[in-house]
PDB file of C-alpha atoms in Angstrom:
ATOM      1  CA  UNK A   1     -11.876   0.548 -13.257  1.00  0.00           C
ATOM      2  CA  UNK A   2     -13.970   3.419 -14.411  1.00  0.00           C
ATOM      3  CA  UNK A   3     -14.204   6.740 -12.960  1.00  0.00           C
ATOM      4  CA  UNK A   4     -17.551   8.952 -12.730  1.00  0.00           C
ATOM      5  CA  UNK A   5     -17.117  10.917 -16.291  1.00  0.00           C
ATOM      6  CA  UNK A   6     -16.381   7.147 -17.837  1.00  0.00           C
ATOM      7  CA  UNK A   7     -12.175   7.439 -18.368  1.00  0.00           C
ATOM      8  CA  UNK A   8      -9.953   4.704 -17.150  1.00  0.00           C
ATOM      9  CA  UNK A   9      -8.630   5.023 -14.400  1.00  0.00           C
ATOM     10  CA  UNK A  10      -5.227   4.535 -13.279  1.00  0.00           C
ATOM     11  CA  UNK A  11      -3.582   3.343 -10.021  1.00  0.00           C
ATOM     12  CA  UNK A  12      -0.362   5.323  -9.395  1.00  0.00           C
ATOM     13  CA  UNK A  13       2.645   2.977  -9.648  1.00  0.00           C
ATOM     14  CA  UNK A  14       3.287   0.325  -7.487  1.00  0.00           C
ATOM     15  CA  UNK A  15       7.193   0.141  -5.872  1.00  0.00           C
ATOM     16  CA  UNK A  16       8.273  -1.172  -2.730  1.00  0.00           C
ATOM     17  CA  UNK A  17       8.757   2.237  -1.212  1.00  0.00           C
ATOM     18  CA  UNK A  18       5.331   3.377  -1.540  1.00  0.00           C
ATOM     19  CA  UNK A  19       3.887   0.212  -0.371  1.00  0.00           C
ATOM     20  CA  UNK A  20       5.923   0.549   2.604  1.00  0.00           C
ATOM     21  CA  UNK A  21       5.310   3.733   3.409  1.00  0.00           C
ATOM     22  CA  UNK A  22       1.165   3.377   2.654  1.00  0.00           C
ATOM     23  CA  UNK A  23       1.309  -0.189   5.190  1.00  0.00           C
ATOM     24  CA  UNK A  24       3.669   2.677   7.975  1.00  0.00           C
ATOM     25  CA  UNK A  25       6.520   0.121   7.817  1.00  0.00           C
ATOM     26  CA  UNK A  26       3.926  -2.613   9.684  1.00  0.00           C
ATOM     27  CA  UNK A  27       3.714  -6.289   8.430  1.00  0.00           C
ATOM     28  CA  UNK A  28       0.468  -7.325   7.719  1.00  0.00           C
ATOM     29  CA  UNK A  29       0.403 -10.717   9.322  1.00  0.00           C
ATOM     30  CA  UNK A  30       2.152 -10.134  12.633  1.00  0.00           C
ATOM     31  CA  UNK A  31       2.157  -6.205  13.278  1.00  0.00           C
ATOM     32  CA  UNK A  32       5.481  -5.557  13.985  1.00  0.00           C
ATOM     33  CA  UNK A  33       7.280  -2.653  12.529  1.00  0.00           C
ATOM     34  CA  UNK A  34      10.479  -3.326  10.298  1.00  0.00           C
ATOM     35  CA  UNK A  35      12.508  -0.828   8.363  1.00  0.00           C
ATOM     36  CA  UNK A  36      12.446  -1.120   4.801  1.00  0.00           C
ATOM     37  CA  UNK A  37      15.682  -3.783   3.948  1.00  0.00           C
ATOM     38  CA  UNK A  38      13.624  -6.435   6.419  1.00  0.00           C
ATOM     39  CA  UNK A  39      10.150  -5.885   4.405  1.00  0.00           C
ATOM     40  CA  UNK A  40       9.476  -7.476   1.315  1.00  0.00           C
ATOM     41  CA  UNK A  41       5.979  -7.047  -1.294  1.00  0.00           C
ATOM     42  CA  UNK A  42       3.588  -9.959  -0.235  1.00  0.00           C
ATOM     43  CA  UNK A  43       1.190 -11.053  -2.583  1.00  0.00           C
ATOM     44  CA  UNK A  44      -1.988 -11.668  -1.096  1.00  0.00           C
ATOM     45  CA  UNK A  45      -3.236 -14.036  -3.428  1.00  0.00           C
ATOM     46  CA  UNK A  46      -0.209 -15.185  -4.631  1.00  0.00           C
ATOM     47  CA  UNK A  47       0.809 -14.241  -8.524  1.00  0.00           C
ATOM     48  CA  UNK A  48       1.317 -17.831  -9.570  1.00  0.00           C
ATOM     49  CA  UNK A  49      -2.494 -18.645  -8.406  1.00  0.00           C
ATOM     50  CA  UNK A  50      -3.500 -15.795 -10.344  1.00  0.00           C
ATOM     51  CA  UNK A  51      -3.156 -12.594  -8.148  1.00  0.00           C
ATOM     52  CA  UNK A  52      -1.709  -9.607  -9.733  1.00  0.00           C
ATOM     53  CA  UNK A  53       0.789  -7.385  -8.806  1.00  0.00           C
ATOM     54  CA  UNK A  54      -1.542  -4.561  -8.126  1.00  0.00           C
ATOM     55  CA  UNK A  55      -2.232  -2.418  -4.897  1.00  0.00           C
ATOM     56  CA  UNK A  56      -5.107  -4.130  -4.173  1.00  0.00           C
ATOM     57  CA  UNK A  57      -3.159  -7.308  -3.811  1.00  0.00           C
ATOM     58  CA  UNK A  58      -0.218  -6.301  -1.769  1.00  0.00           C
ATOM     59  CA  UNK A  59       0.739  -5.742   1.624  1.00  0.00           C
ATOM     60  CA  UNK A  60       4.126  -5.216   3.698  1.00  0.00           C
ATOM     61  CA  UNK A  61       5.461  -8.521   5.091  1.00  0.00           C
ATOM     62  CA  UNK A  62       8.250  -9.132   7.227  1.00  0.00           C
ATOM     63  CA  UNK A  63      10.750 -11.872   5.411  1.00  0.00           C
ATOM     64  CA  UNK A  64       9.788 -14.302   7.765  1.00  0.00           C
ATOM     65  CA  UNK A  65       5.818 -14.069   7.557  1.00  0.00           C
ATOM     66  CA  UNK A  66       6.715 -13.799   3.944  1.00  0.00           C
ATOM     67  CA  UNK A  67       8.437 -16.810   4.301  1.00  0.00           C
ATOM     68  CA  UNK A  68       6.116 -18.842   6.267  1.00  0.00           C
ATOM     69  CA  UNK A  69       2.988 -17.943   4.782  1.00  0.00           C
ATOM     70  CA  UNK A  70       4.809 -19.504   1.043  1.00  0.00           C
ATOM     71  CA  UNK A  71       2.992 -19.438  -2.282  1.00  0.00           C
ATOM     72  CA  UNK A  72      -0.665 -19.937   0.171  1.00  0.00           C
ATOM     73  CA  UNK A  73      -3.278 -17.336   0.615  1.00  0.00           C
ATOM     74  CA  UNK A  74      -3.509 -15.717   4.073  1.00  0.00           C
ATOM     75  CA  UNK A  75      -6.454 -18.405   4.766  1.00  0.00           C
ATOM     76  CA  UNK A  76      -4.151 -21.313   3.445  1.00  0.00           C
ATOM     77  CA  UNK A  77      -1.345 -20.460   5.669  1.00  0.00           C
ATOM     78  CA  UNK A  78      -3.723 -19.645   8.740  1.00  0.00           C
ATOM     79  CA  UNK A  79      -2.137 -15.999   9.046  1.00  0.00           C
ATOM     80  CA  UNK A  80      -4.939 -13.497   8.787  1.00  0.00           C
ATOM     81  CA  UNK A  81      -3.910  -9.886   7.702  1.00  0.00           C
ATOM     82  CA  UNK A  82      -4.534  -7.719   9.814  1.00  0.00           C
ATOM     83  CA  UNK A  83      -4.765  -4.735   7.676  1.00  0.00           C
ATOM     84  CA  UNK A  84      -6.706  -4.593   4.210  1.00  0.00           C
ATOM     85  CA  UNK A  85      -4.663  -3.118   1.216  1.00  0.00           C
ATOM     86  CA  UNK A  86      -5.972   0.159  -0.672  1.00  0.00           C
ATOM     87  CA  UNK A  87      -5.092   2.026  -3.657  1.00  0.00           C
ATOM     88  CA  UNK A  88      -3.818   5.510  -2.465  1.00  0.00           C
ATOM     89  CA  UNK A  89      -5.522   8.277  -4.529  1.00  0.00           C
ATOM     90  CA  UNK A  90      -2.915  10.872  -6.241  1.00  0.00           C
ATOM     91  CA  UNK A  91      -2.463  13.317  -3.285  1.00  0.00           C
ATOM     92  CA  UNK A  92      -1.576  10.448  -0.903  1.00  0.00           C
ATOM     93  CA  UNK A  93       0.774   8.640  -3.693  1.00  0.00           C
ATOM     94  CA  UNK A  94       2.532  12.184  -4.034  1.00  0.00           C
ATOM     95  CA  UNK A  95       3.235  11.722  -0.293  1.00  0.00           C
ATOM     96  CA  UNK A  96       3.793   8.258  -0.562  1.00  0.00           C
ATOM     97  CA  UNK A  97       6.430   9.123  -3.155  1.00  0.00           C
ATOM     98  CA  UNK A  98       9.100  10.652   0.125  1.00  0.00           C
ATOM     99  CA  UNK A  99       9.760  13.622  -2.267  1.00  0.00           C
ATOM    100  CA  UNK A 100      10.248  16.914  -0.620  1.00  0.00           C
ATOM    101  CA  UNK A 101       6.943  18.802   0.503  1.00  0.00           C
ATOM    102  CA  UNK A 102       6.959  21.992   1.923  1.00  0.00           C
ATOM    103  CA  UNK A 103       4.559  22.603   5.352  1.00  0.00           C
ATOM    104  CA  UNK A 104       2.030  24.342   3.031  1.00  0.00           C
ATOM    105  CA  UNK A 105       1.747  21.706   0.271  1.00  0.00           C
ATOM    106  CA  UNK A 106       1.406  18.967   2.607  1.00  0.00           C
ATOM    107  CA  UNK A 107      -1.148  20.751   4.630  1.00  0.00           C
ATOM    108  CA  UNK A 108      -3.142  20.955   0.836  1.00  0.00           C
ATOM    109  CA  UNK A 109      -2.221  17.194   0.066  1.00  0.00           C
ATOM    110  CA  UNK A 110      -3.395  15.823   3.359  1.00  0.00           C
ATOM    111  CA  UNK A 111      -6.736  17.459   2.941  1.00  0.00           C
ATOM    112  CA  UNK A 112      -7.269  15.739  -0.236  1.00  0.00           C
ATOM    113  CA  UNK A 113      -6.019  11.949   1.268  1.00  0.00           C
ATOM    114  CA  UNK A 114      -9.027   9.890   2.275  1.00  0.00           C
ATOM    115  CA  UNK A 115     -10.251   9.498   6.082  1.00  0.00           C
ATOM    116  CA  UNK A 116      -9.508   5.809   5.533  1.00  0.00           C
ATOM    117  CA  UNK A 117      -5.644   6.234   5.057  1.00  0.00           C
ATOM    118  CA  UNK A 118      -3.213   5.317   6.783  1.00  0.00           C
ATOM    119  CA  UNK A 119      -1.515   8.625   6.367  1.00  0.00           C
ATOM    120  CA  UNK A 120      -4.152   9.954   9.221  1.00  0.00           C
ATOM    121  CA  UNK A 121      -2.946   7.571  11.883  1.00  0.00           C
TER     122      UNK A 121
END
């Protein structure tokens, strides 16, 4: 995508940990909370039916939802999400990244992360 001055714009990089951390440890298809070694990267639309492995197209999933829900979409396998993924802007991928932030700089990072994250709730 394109920002507002007309550069390229770049989603910060997608690992497990971040993704976990942005979906607060909660699978997307049946809500429950997991700790990290029982969550794996879903692919929404999965990557052999062209999705990409991209922000926009993953979500936390226990291994069992993972499991059941297969190489289907979420409508395919009749398991809504019940979250929509979003690409975290820099300040919230800095948090995100677990890296040790000091009270002040988080207070300065969290007024820069969007009303929509999940980092507010």
């Amino acid at each position: 995508s394109i920002d507002y001055f007309g550069n390229k714009k770049i989603d910060p990089s997608l690992t497990n940990a971040a993704l976990f951390s942005r979906d607060r440890h909660i699978c997307g298809y049946c809500g429950d909370s997991f700790t990290s070694k029982n969550l794996s990267r879903d692919h929404v639309v999965p990557v052999h039916k062209g999705g990409e492995d991209r922000w926009m197209n993953a979500v936390s999933a226990c291994r069992a939802c993972n499991t059941r829900k297969g190489g289907r979409t979420p409508e395919q396998a009749g398991m809504p999400l019940i979250y929509l993924p979003y690409i975290p802007n820099r300040y919230e991928h800095l948090i995100l990244q677990n890296r040790r932030i000091l009270k002040d700089q988080m207070a300065y990072l969290m007024e820069k992360v969007p009303k929509h994250s999940r980092l507010h709730s």
